[in-house]
Amino acid sequence: MAYDMSRFATNRFIKVHPNTVLTHGSTEPVLSILDVRGFELHDLFLIGLNDSCGSIVLPSQSRAENAAAALEPAYETQVYLFGSRDGEDVWATDYTRRALDGTTLSAFITDLTLKDGRQVIKDGRWVR
């Protein structure tokens, strides 16, 4: 039996949608992308401060891999075992928006210069 995702709905900042879809933050654009790409919107917990990065917590590895496939290539994704709750595995897909050229942008830091004067992030991109 899969983990009951409704158990994540524990505070007032989590929005509860039909079919046990839970969201935290401004994640509606990501839900739209998943829906348009054919991913079934049920039994998931979508966490993100904005639509540029976040995590989708799902009750099975196959659903996590399907979510990653639905977000590619617009987002860089990573599927991993989120943890075990009540003896059942819970999986997650992390996502980060890609630019049109395929690079992954920083969702929070747009420019970063170290004390030695070396710029390591410029316009949201890592400088190499």
PDB file of C-alpha atoms in Angstrom:
ATOM      1  CA  MET A   1       0.000   0.000   0.000  1.00  0.00           C
ATOM      2  CA  ALA A   2       1.315   3.443  -0.934  1.00  0.00           C
ATOM      3  CA  TYR A   3       1.903   6.164   1.610  1.00  0.00           C
ATOM      4  CA  ASP A   4      -1.126   8.384   2.275  1.00  0.00           C
ATOM      5  CA  MET A   5       0.056  11.785   1.033  1.00  0.00           C
ATOM      6  CA  SER A   6      -2.721  13.621   2.905  1.00  0.00           C
ATOM      7  CA  ARG A   7      -0.661  13.085   6.056  1.00  0.00           C
ATOM      8  CA  PHE A   8       1.627  15.901   4.873  1.00  0.00           C
ATOM      9  CA  ALA A   9      -1.225  18.436   5.236  1.00  0.00           C
ATOM     10  CA  THR A  10      -0.217  19.505   8.722  1.00  0.00           C
ATOM     11  CA  ASN A  11      -0.271  23.302   8.741  1.00  0.00           C
ATOM     12  CA  ARG A  12      -2.162  26.310   7.442  1.00  0.00           C
ATOM     13  CA  PHE A  13       0.413  27.122   4.735  1.00  0.00           C
ATOM     14  CA  ILE A  14      -0.274  23.908   2.825  1.00  0.00           C
ATOM     15  CA  LYS A  15      -3.064  24.154   0.244  1.00  0.00           C
ATOM     16  CA  VAL A  16      -5.206  21.079  -0.240  1.00  0.00           C
ATOM     17  CA  HIS A  17      -6.487  20.474  -3.786  1.00  0.00           C
ATOM     18  CA  PRO A  18      -8.710  17.651  -5.136  1.00  0.00           C
ATOM     19  CA  ASN A  19      -7.276  14.113  -5.463  1.00  0.00           C
ATOM     20  CA  THR A  20      -4.843  14.532  -2.546  1.00  0.00           C
ATOM     21  CA  VAL A  21      -2.733  17.151  -4.304  1.00  0.00           C
ATOM     22  CA  LEU A  22      -0.992  19.293  -1.691  1.00  0.00           C
ATOM     23  CA  THR A  23       1.025  22.419  -2.440  1.00  0.00           C
ATOM     24  CA  HIS A  24       3.222  24.744  -0.435  1.00  0.00           C
ATOM     25  CA  GLY A  25       4.307  28.019  -1.996  1.00  0.00           C
ATOM     26  CA  SER A  26       3.690  29.496  -5.432  1.00  0.00           C
ATOM     27  CA  THR A  27       3.694  26.273  -7.415  1.00  0.00           C
ATOM     28  CA  GLU A  28       0.618  26.510  -9.653  1.00  0.00           C
ATOM     29  CA  PRO A  29       2.698  26.974 -12.867  1.00  0.00           C
ATOM     30  CA  VAL A  30       4.469  23.667 -12.153  1.00  0.00           C
ATOM     31  CA  LEU A  31       1.109  21.938 -11.636  1.00  0.00           C
ATOM     32  CA  SER A  32       0.013  23.288 -15.015  1.00  0.00           C
ATOM     33  CA  ILE A  33       3.149  21.950 -16.717  1.00  0.00           C
ATOM     34  CA  LEU A  34       2.652  18.514 -15.155  1.00  0.00           C
ATOM     35  CA  ASP A  35      -1.001  18.468 -16.218  1.00  0.00           C
ATOM     36  CA  VAL A  36      -0.300  19.575 -19.812  1.00  0.00           C
ATOM     37  CA  ARG A  37       2.499  16.990 -20.144  1.00  0.00           C
ATOM     38  CA  GLY A  38       0.081  14.190 -19.146  1.00  0.00           C
ATOM     39  CA  PHE A  39       1.207  13.537 -15.569  1.00  0.00           C
ATOM     40  CA  GLU A  40      -1.746  12.413 -13.435  1.00  0.00           C
ATOM     41  CA  LEU A  41      -2.363  14.979 -10.698  1.00  0.00           C
ATOM     42  CA  HIS A  42      -3.129  12.885  -7.642  1.00  0.00           C
ATOM     43  CA  ASP A  43      -1.336  11.829  -4.462  1.00  0.00           C
ATOM     44  CA  LEU A  44       1.510  14.341  -4.470  1.00  0.00           C
ATOM     45  CA  PHE A  45       2.983  17.093  -2.331  1.00  0.00           C
ATOM     46  CA  LEU A  46       4.517  19.954  -4.335  1.00  0.00           C
ATOM     47  CA  ILE A  47       6.889  22.191  -2.385  1.00  0.00           C
ATOM     48  CA  GLY A  48       8.466  25.370  -3.748  1.00  0.00           C
ATOM     49  CA  LEU A  49       8.967  29.018  -2.951  1.00  0.00           C
ATOM     50  CA  ASN A  50       8.486  29.885  -6.616  1.00  0.00           C
ATOM     51  CA  ASP A  51       8.047  28.096  -9.936  1.00  0.00           C
ATOM     52  CA  SER A  52      11.805  28.021 -10.589  1.00  0.00           C
ATOM     53  CA  CYS A  53      12.751  25.303  -8.122  1.00  0.00           C
ATOM     54  CA  GLY A  54      11.274  22.918  -5.606  1.00  0.00           C
ATOM     55  CA  SER A  55      10.414  19.311  -4.841  1.00  0.00           C
ATOM     56  CA  ILE A  56       7.555  16.968  -5.578  1.00  0.00           C
ATOM     57  CA  VAL A  57       7.046  14.292  -2.928  1.00  0.00           C
ATOM     58  CA  LEU A  58       5.357  11.134  -4.231  1.00  0.00           C
ATOM     59  CA  PRO A  59       4.413   7.718  -2.815  1.00  0.00           C
ATOM     60  CA  SER A  60       6.380   5.608  -5.345  1.00  0.00           C
ATOM     61  CA  GLN A  61       9.585   5.647  -7.355  1.00  0.00           C
ATOM     62  CA  SER A  62       7.755   5.172 -10.656  1.00  0.00           C
ATOM     63  CA  ARG A  63       5.563   8.241 -10.055  1.00  0.00           C
ATOM     64  CA  ALA A  64       8.656  10.272  -9.119  1.00  0.00           C
ATOM     65  CA  GLU A  65      10.380   9.190 -12.354  1.00  0.00           C
ATOM     66  CA  ASN A  66       7.231  10.013 -14.362  1.00  0.00           C
ATOM     67  CA  ALA A  67       7.112  13.489 -12.792  1.00  0.00           C
ATOM     68  CA  ALA A  68      10.764  14.030 -13.728  1.00  0.00           C
ATOM     69  CA  ALA A  69      10.057  12.951 -17.311  1.00  0.00           C
ATOM     70  CA  ALA A  70       7.102  15.358 -17.505  1.00  0.00           C
ATOM     71  CA  LEU A  71       9.252  18.305 -16.370  1.00  0.00           C
ATOM     72  CA  GLU A  72      12.200  17.618 -18.694  1.00  0.00           C
ATOM     73  CA  PRO A  73      13.721  19.432 -20.599  1.00  0.00           C
ATOM     74  CA  ALA A  74      12.351  22.700 -19.149  1.00  0.00           C
ATOM     75  CA  TYR A  75      13.617  21.710 -15.710  1.00  0.00           C
ATOM     76  CA  GLU A  76      16.676  19.848 -14.475  1.00  0.00           C
ATOM     77  CA  THR A  77      15.378  17.028 -12.283  1.00  0.00           C
ATOM     78  CA  GLN A  78      16.689  14.552  -9.734  1.00  0.00           C
ATOM     79  CA  VAL A  79      14.742  11.573  -8.360  1.00  0.00           C
ATOM     80  CA  TYR A  80      15.701  10.164  -4.957  1.00  0.00           C
ATOM     81  CA  LEU A  81      14.371   8.303  -1.943  1.00  0.00           C
ATOM     82  CA  PHE A  82      12.974  11.065   0.268  1.00  0.00           C
ATOM     83  CA  GLY A  83      12.738   8.773   3.271  1.00  0.00           C
ATOM     84  CA  SER A  84      10.563   6.247   5.019  1.00  0.00           C
ATOM     85  CA  ARG A  85       7.488   7.153   6.986  1.00  0.00           C
ATOM     86  CA  ASP A  86       5.567   4.565   8.940  1.00  0.00           C
ATOM     87  CA  GLY A  87       7.555   1.795   7.236  1.00  0.00           C
ATOM     88  CA  GLU A  88       6.712   2.948   3.700  1.00  0.00           C
ATOM     89  CA  ASP A  89       9.099   4.609   1.253  1.00  0.00           C
ATOM     90  CA  VAL A  90       8.376   8.128   0.040  1.00  0.00           C
ATOM     91  CA  TRP A  91      10.105   9.376  -3.131  1.00  0.00           C
ATOM     92  CA  ALA A  92      10.848  12.885  -4.372  1.00  0.00           C
ATOM     93  CA  THR A  93      11.693  14.702  -7.574  1.00  0.00           C
ATOM     94  CA  ASP A  94      13.691  17.910  -7.214  1.00  0.00           C
ATOM     95  CA  TYR A  95      13.368  20.386 -10.077  1.00  0.00           C
ATOM     96  CA  THR A  96      15.255  23.512 -11.136  1.00  0.00           C
ATOM     97  CA  ARG A  97      14.272  25.645 -14.135  1.00  0.00           C
ATOM     98  CA  ARG A  98      16.606  25.680 -17.114  1.00  0.00           C
ATOM     99  CA  ALA A  99      17.306  28.667 -19.339  1.00  0.00           C
ATOM    100  CA  LEU A 100      16.651  28.405 -23.082  1.00  0.00           C
ATOM    101  CA  ASP A 101      20.310  27.499 -23.638  1.00  0.00           C
ATOM    102  CA  GLY A 102      19.957  24.521 -21.251  1.00  0.00           C
ATOM    103  CA  THR A 103      21.897  25.958 -18.320  1.00  0.00           C
ATOM    104  CA  THR A 104      20.414  25.822 -14.845  1.00  0.00           C
ATOM    105  CA  LEU A 105      19.789  29.212 -13.299  1.00  0.00           C
ATOM    106  CA  SER A 106      20.093  30.083  -9.636  1.00  0.00           C
ATOM    107  CA  ALA A 107      16.591  30.694  -8.319  1.00  0.00           C
ATOM    108  CA  PHE A 108      17.709  32.976  -5.484  1.00  0.00           C
ATOM    109  CA  ILE A 109      21.191  34.408  -6.049  1.00  0.00           C
ATOM    110  CA  THR A 110      21.611  36.330  -9.274  1.00  0.00           C
ATOM    111  CA  ASP A 111      25.130  37.742  -8.717  1.00  0.00           C
ATOM    112  CA  LEU A 112      27.852  36.606  -6.325  1.00  0.00           C
ATOM    113  CA  THR A 113      31.404  37.926  -6.037  1.00  0.00           C
ATOM    114  CA  LEU A 114      33.856  36.423  -3.551  1.00  0.00           C
ATOM    115  CA  LYS A 115      36.057  38.518  -1.267  1.00  0.00           C
ATOM    116  CA  ASP A 116      39.043  37.926  -3.544  1.00  0.00           C
ATOM    117  CA  GLY A 117      37.132  39.657  -6.384  1.00  0.00           C
ATOM    118  CA  ARG A 118      36.319  36.511  -8.350  1.00  0.00           C
ATOM    119  CA  GLN A 119      32.729  36.508  -9.668  1.00  0.00           C
ATOM    120  CA  VAL A 120      31.201  33.020  -9.336  1.00  0.00           C
ATOM    121  CA  ILE A 121      27.549  33.763 -10.253  1.00  0.00           C
ATOM    122  CA  LYS A 122      26.527  36.292 -12.878  1.00  0.00           C
ATOM    123  CA  ASP A 123      22.916  36.810 -14.030  1.00  0.00           C
ATOM    124  CA  GLY A 124      21.877  33.643 -12.195  1.00  0.00           C
ATOM    125  CA  ARG A 125      24.472  31.447 -13.947  1.00  0.00           C
ATOM    126  CA  TRP A 126      27.586  29.889 -12.463  1.00  0.00           C
ATOM    127  CA  VAL A 127      30.728  31.388 -13.988  1.00  0.00           C
ATOM    128  CA  ARG A 128      33.408  28.819 -14.693  1.00  0.00           C
TER     129      ARG A 128
END
